[in-house]
PDB file of C-alpha atoms in Angstrom:
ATOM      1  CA  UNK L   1     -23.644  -5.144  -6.251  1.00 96.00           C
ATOM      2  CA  UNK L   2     -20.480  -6.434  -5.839  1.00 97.00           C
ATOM      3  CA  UNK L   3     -17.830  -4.669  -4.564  1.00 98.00           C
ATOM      4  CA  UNK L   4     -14.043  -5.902  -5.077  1.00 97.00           C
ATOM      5  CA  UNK L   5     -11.333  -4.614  -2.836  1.00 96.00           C
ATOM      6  CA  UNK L   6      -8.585  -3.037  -4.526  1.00 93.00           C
ATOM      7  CA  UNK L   7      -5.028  -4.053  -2.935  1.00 91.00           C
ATOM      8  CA  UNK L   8      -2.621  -2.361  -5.084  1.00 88.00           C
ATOM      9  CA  UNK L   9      -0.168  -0.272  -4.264  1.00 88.00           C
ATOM     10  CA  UNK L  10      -1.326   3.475  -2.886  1.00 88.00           C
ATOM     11  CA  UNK L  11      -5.260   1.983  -2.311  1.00 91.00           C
ATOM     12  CA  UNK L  12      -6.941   1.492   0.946  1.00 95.00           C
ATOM     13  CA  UNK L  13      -9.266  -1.805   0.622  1.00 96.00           C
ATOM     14  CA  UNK L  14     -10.341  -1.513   4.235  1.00 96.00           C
ATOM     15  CA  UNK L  15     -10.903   2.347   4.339  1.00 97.00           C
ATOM     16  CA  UNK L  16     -13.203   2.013   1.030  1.00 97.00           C
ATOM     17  CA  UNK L  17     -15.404  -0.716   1.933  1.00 98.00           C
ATOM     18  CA  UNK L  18     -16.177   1.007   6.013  1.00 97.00           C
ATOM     19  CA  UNK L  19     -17.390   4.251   3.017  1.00 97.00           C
ATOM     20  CA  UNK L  20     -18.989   1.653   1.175  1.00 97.00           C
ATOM     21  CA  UNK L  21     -20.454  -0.281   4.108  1.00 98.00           C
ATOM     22  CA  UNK L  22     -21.778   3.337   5.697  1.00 97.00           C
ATOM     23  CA  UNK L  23     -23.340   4.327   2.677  1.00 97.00           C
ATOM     24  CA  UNK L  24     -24.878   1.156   2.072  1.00 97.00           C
ATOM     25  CA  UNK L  25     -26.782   1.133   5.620  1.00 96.00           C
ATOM     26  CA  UNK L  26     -28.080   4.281   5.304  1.00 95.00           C
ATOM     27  CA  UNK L  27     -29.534   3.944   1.734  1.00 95.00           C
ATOM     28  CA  UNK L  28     -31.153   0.883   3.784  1.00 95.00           C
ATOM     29  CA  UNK L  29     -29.455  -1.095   1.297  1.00 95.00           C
ATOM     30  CA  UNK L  30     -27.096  -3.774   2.559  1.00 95.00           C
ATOM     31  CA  UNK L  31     -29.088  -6.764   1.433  1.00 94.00           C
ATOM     32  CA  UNK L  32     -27.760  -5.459  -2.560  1.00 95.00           C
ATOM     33  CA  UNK L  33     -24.108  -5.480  -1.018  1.00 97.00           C
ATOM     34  CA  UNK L  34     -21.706  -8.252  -1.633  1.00 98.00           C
ATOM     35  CA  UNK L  35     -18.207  -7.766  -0.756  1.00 98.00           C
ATOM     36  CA  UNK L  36     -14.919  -9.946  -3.083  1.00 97.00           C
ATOM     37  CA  UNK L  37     -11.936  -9.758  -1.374  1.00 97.00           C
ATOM     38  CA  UNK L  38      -8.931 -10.076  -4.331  1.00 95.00           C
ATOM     39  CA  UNK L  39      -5.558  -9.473  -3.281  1.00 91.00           C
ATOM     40  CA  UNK L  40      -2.769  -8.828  -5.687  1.00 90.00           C
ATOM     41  CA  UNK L  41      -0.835 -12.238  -6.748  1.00 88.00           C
ATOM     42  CA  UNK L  42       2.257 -11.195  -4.754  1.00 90.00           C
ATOM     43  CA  UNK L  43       0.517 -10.348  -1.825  1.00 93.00           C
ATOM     44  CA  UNK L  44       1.515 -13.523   1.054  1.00 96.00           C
ATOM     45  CA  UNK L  45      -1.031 -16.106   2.536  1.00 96.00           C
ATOM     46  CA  UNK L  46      -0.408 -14.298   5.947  1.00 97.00           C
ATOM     47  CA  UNK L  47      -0.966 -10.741   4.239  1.00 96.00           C
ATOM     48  CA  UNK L  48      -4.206 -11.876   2.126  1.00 97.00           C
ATOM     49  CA  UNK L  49      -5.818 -14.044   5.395  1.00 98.00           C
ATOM     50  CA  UNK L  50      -5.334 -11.106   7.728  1.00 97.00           C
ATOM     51  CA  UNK L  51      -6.848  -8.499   5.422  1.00 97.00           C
ATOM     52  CA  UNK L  52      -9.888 -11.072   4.780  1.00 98.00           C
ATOM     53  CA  UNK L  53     -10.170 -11.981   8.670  1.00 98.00           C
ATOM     54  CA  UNK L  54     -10.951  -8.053   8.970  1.00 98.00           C
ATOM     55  CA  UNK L  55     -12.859  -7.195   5.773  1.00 98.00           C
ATOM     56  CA  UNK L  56     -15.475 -10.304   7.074  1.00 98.00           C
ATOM     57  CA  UNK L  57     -15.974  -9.143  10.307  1.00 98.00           C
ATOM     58  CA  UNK L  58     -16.699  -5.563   8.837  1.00 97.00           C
ATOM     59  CA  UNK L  59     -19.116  -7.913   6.421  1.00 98.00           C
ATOM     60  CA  UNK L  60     -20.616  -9.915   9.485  1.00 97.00           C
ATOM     61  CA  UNK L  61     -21.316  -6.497  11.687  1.00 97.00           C
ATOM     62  CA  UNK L  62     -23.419  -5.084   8.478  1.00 96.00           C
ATOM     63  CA  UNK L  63     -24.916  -8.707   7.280  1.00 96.00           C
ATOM     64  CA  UNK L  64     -23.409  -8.014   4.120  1.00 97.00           C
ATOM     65  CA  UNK L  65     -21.852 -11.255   2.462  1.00 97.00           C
ATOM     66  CA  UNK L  66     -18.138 -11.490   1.833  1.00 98.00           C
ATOM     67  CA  UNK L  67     -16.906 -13.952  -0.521  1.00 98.00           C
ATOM     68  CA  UNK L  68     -12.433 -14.331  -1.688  1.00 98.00           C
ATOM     69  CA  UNK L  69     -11.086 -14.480  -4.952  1.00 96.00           C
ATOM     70  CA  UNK L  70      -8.928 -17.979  -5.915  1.00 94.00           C
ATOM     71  CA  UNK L  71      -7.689 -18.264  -2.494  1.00 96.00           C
ATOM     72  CA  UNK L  72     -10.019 -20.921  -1.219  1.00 97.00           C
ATOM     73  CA  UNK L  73      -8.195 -21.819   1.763  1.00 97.00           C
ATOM     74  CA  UNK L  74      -8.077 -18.218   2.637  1.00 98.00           C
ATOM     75  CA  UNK L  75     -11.767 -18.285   2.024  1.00 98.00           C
ATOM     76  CA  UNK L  76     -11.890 -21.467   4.762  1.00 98.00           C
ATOM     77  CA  UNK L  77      -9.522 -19.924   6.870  1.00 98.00           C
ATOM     78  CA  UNK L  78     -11.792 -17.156   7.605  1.00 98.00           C
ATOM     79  CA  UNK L  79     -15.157 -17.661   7.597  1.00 97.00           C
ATOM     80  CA  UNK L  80     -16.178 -16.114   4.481  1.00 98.00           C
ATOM     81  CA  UNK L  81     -19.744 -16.960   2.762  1.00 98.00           C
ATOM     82  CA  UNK L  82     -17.563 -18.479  -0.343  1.00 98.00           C
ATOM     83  CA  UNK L  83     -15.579 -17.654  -2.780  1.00 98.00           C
ATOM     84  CA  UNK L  84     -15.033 -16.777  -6.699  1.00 98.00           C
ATOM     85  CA  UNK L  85     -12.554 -18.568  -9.180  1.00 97.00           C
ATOM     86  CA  UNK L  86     -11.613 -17.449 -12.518  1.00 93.00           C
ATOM     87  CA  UNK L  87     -10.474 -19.279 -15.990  1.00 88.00           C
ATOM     88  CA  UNK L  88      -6.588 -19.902 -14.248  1.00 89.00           C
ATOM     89  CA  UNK L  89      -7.775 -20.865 -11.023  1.00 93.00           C
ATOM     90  CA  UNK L  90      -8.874 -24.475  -9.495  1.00 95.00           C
ATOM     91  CA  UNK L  91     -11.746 -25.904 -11.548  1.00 97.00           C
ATOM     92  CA  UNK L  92     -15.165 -25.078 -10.702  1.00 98.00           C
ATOM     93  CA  UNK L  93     -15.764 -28.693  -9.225  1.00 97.00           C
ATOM     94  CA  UNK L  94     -12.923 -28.645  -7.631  1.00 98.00           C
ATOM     95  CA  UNK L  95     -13.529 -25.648  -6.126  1.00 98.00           C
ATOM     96  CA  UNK L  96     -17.166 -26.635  -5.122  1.00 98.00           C
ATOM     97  CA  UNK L  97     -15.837 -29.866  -3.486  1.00 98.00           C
ATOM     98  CA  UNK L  98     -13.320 -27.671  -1.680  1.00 97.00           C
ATOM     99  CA  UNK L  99     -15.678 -25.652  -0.076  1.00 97.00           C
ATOM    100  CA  UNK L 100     -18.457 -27.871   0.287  1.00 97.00           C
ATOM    101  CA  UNK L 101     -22.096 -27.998  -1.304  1.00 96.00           C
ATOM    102  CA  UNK L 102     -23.323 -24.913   1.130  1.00 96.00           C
ATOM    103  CA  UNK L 103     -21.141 -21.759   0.260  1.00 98.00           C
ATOM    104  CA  UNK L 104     -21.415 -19.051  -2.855  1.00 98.00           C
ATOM    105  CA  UNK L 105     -19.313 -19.908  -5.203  1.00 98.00           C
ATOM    106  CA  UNK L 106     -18.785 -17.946  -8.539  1.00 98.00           C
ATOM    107  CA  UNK L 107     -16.942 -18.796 -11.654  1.00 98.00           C
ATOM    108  CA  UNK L 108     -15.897 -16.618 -14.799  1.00 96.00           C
ATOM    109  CA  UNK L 109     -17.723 -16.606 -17.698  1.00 96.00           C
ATOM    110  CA  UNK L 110     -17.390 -14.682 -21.361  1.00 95.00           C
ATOM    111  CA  UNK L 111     -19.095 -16.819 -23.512  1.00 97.00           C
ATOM    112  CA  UNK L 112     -22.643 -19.279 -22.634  1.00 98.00           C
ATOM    113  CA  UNK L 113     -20.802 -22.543 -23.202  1.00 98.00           C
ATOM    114  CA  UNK L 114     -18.180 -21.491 -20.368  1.00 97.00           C
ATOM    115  CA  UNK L 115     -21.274 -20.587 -18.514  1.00 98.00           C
ATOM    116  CA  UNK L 116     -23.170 -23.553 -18.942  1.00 98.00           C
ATOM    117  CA  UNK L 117     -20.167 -25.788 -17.861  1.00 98.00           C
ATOM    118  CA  UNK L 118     -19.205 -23.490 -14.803  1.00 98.00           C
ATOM    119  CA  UNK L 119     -23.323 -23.756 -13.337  1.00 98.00           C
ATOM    120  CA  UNK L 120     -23.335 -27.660 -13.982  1.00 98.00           C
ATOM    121  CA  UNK L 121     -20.385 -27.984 -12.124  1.00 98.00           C
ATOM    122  CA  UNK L 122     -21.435 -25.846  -8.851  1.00 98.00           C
ATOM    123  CA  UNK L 123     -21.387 -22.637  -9.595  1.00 98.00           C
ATOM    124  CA  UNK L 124     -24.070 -20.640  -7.698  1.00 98.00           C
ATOM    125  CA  UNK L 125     -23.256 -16.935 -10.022  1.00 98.00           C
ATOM    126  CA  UNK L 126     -21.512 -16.002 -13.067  1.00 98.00           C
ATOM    127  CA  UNK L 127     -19.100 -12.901 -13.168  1.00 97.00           C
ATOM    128  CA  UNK L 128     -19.105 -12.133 -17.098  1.00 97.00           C
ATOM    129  CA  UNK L 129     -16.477  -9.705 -18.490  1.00 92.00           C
ATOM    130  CA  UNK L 130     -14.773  -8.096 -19.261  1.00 94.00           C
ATOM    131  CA  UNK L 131     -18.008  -6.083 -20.479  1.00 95.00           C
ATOM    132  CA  UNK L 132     -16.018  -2.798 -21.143  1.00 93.00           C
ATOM    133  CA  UNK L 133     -12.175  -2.041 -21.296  1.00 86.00           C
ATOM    134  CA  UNK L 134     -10.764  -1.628 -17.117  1.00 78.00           C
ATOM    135  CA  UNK L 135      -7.624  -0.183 -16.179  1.00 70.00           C
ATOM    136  CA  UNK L 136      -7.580  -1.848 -12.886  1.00 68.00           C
ATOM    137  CA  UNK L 137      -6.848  -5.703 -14.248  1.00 69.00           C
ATOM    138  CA  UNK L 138      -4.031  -6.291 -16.853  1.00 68.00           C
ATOM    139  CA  UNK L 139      -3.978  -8.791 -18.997  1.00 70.00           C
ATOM    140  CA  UNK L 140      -7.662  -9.191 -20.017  1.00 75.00           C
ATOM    141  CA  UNK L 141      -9.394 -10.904 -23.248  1.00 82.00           C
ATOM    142  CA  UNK L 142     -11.199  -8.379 -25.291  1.00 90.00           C
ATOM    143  CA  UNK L 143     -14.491  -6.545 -23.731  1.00 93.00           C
ATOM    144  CA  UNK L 144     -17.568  -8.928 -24.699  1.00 95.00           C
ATOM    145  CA  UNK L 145     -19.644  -5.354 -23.907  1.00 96.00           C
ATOM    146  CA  UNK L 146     -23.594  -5.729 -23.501  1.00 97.00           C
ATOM    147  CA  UNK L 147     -24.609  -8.069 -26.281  1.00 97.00           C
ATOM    148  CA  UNK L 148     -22.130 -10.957 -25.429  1.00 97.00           C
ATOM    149  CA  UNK L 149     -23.129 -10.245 -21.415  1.00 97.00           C
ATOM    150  CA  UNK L 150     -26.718 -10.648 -22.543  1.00 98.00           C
ATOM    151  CA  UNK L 151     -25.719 -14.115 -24.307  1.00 98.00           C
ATOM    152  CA  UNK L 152     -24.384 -15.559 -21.703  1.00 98.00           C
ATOM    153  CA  UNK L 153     -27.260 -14.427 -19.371  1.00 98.00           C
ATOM    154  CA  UNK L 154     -29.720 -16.181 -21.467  1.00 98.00           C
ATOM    155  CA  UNK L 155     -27.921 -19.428 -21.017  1.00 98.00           C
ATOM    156  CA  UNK L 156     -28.084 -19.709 -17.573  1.00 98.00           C
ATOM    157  CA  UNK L 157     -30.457 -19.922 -14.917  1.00 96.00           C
ATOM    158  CA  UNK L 158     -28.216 -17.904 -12.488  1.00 98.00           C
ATOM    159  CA  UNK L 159     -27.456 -14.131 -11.393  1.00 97.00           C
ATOM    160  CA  UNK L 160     -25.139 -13.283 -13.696  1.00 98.00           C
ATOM    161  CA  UNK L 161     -22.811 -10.293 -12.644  1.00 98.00           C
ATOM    162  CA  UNK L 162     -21.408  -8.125 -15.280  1.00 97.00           C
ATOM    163  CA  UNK L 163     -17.944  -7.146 -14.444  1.00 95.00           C
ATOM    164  CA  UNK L 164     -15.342  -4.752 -15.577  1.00 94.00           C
ATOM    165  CA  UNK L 165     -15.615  -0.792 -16.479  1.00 92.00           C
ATOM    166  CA  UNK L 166     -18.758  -0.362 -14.755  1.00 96.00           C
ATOM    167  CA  UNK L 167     -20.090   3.244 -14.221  1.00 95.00           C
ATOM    168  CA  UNK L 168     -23.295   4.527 -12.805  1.00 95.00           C
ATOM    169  CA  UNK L 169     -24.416   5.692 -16.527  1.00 95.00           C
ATOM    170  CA  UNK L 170     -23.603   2.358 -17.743  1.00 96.00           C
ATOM    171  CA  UNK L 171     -25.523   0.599 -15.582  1.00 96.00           C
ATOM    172  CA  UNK L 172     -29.068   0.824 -16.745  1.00 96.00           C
ATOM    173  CA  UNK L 173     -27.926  -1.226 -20.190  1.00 96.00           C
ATOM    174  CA  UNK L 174     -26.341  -4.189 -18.572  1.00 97.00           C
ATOM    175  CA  UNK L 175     -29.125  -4.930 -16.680  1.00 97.00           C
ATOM    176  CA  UNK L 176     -30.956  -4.344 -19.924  1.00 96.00           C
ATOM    177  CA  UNK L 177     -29.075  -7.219 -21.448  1.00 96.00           C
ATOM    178  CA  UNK L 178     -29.727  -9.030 -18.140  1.00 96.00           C
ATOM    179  CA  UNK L 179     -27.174  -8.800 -15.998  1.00 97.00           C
ATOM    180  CA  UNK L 180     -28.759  -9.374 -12.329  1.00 96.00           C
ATOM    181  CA  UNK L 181     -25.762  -6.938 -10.532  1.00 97.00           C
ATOM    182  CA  UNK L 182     -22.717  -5.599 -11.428  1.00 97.00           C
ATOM    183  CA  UNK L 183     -18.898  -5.817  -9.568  1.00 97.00           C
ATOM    184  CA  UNK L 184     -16.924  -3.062  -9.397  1.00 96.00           C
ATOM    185  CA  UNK L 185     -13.228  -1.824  -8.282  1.00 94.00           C
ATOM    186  CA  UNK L 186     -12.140   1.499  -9.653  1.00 92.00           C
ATOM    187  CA  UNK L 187     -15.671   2.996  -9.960  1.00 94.00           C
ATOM    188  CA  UNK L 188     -15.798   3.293  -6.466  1.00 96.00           C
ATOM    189  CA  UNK L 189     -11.982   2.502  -5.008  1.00 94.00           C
ATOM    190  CA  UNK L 190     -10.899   5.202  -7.254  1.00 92.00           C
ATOM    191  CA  UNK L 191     -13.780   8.036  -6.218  1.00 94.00           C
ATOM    192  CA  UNK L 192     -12.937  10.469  -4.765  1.00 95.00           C
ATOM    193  CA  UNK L 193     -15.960   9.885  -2.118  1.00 97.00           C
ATOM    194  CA  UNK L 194     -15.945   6.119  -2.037  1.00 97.00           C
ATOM    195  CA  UNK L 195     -19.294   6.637  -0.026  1.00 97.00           C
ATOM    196  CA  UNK L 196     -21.082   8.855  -2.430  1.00 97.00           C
ATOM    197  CA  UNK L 197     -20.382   6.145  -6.107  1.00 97.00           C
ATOM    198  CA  UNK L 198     -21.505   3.475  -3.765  1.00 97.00           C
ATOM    199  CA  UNK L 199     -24.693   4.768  -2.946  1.00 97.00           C
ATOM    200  CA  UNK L 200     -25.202   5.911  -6.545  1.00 97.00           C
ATOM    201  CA  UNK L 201     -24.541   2.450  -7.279  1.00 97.00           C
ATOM    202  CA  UNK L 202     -26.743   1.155  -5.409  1.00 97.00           C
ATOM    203  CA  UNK L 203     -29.363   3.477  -6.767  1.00 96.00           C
ATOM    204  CA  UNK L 204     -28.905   3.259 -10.105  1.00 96.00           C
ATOM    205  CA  UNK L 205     -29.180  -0.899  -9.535  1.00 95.00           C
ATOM    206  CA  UNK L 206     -32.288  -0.090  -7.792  1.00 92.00           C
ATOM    207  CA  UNK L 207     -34.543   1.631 -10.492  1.00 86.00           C
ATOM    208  CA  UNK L 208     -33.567  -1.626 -12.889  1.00 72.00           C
ATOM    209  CA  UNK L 209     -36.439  -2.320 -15.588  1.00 62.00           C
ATOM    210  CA  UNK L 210     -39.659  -3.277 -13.710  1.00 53.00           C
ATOM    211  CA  UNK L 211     -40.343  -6.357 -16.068  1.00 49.00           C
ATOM    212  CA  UNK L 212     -36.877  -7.408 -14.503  1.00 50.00           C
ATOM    213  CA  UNK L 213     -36.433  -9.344 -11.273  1.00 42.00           C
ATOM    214  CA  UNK L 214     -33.728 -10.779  -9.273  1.00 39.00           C
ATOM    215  CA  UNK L 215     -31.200  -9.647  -6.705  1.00 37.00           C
ATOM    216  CA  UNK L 216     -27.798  -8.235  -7.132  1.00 40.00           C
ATOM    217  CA  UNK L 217     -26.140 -10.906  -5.452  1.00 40.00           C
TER     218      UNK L 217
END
């Protein structure tokens, strides 16, 4: 599972991922944790490095990856694991030379020939979305929902994570169309007990179909 920090106004990014972090070690279940830092597009290089310098040394004390979204240098800057770039951000080789042939790197993806061309140039995973309609990220194409997540997951030969308006009860039929994981901001940013949805989450991932395999990262 991915979890994406939410920096707008009135949220607490750092607060929500220690819940998310806690209830991830005791459900013994780090290892399914990945943590995207996004900022908000206002938000300064100063502002966005200094919340990333903390957010991956929370990561690094729990061995739970931490990857940035668009700001590659930020990524650099830090030490994260790598980094995710959607369709307005630097090219997917160009990202991949930027960070060099060794760190995750996502890309966007909402249809398989966008997928296709984002894994032969570099990219290691595939956010697809929107799946369902998200309050949390204006300006968004249409929801592709399970059946155009499950296309692009049979084009590719990489975890593909299915990404906006996740729930708990909606997980069980994205991974039935194949996602590998799921990202998430307001499903767990937004709980009241950011703890509690991340460890239902995490469960819910957990009891996936048994003829599926594959990790959630």
């Amino acid at each position: 599972m991915h979890l994406i920090t939410d920096t707008r106004p009135g949220c607490d990014p750092l607060g929500v991922l220690r819940a998310a972090l806690a209830a991830a070690r005791s459900a013994d279940a780090t290892p399914d944790l990945v943590v995207q830092v996004r900022v908000e597009d206002d938000m300064t290089d100063r502002d966005a490095y200094e919340l990333t310098a903390r957010a991956v040394a929370e990561c690094a004390a729990n061995q739970v990856g931490c990857l940035v979204n668009d700001r590659l240098h930020v990524a650099l800057a830090t030490g994260a694991a790598g980094a995710h770039v959607g369709a307005l951000d630097l090219p997917v080789d160009a990202a991949r030379r930027v960070l060099g042939p060794a760190a995750i790197l996502g890309a966007t993806a909402r249809d398989p020939a966008t997928g296709r061309a984002a894994v032969a140039a570099g990219a290691t995973y595939l956010g697809v979305g929107p799946c369902y309609a998200t309050g949390t990220k204006t300006g968004l194409p249409d929801p592709i929902g399970p059946a155009g997540l499950a296309a692009v997951a049979a084009a590719v030969d990489v975890p593909v994570i299915a990404i906006a308006g996740v729930t708990v009860d909606r997980v069980p039929e994205l991974l039935a169309a194949g996602a590998h994981g799921v990202a998430v901001v307001g499903a767990i940013a937004a709980a009241a007990d950011p703890g509690r949805a991340t460890a239902e989450l995490l469960a819910a991932l957990r009891r996936r179909p048994a003829t599926q395999t594959g990790a959630s990262r």
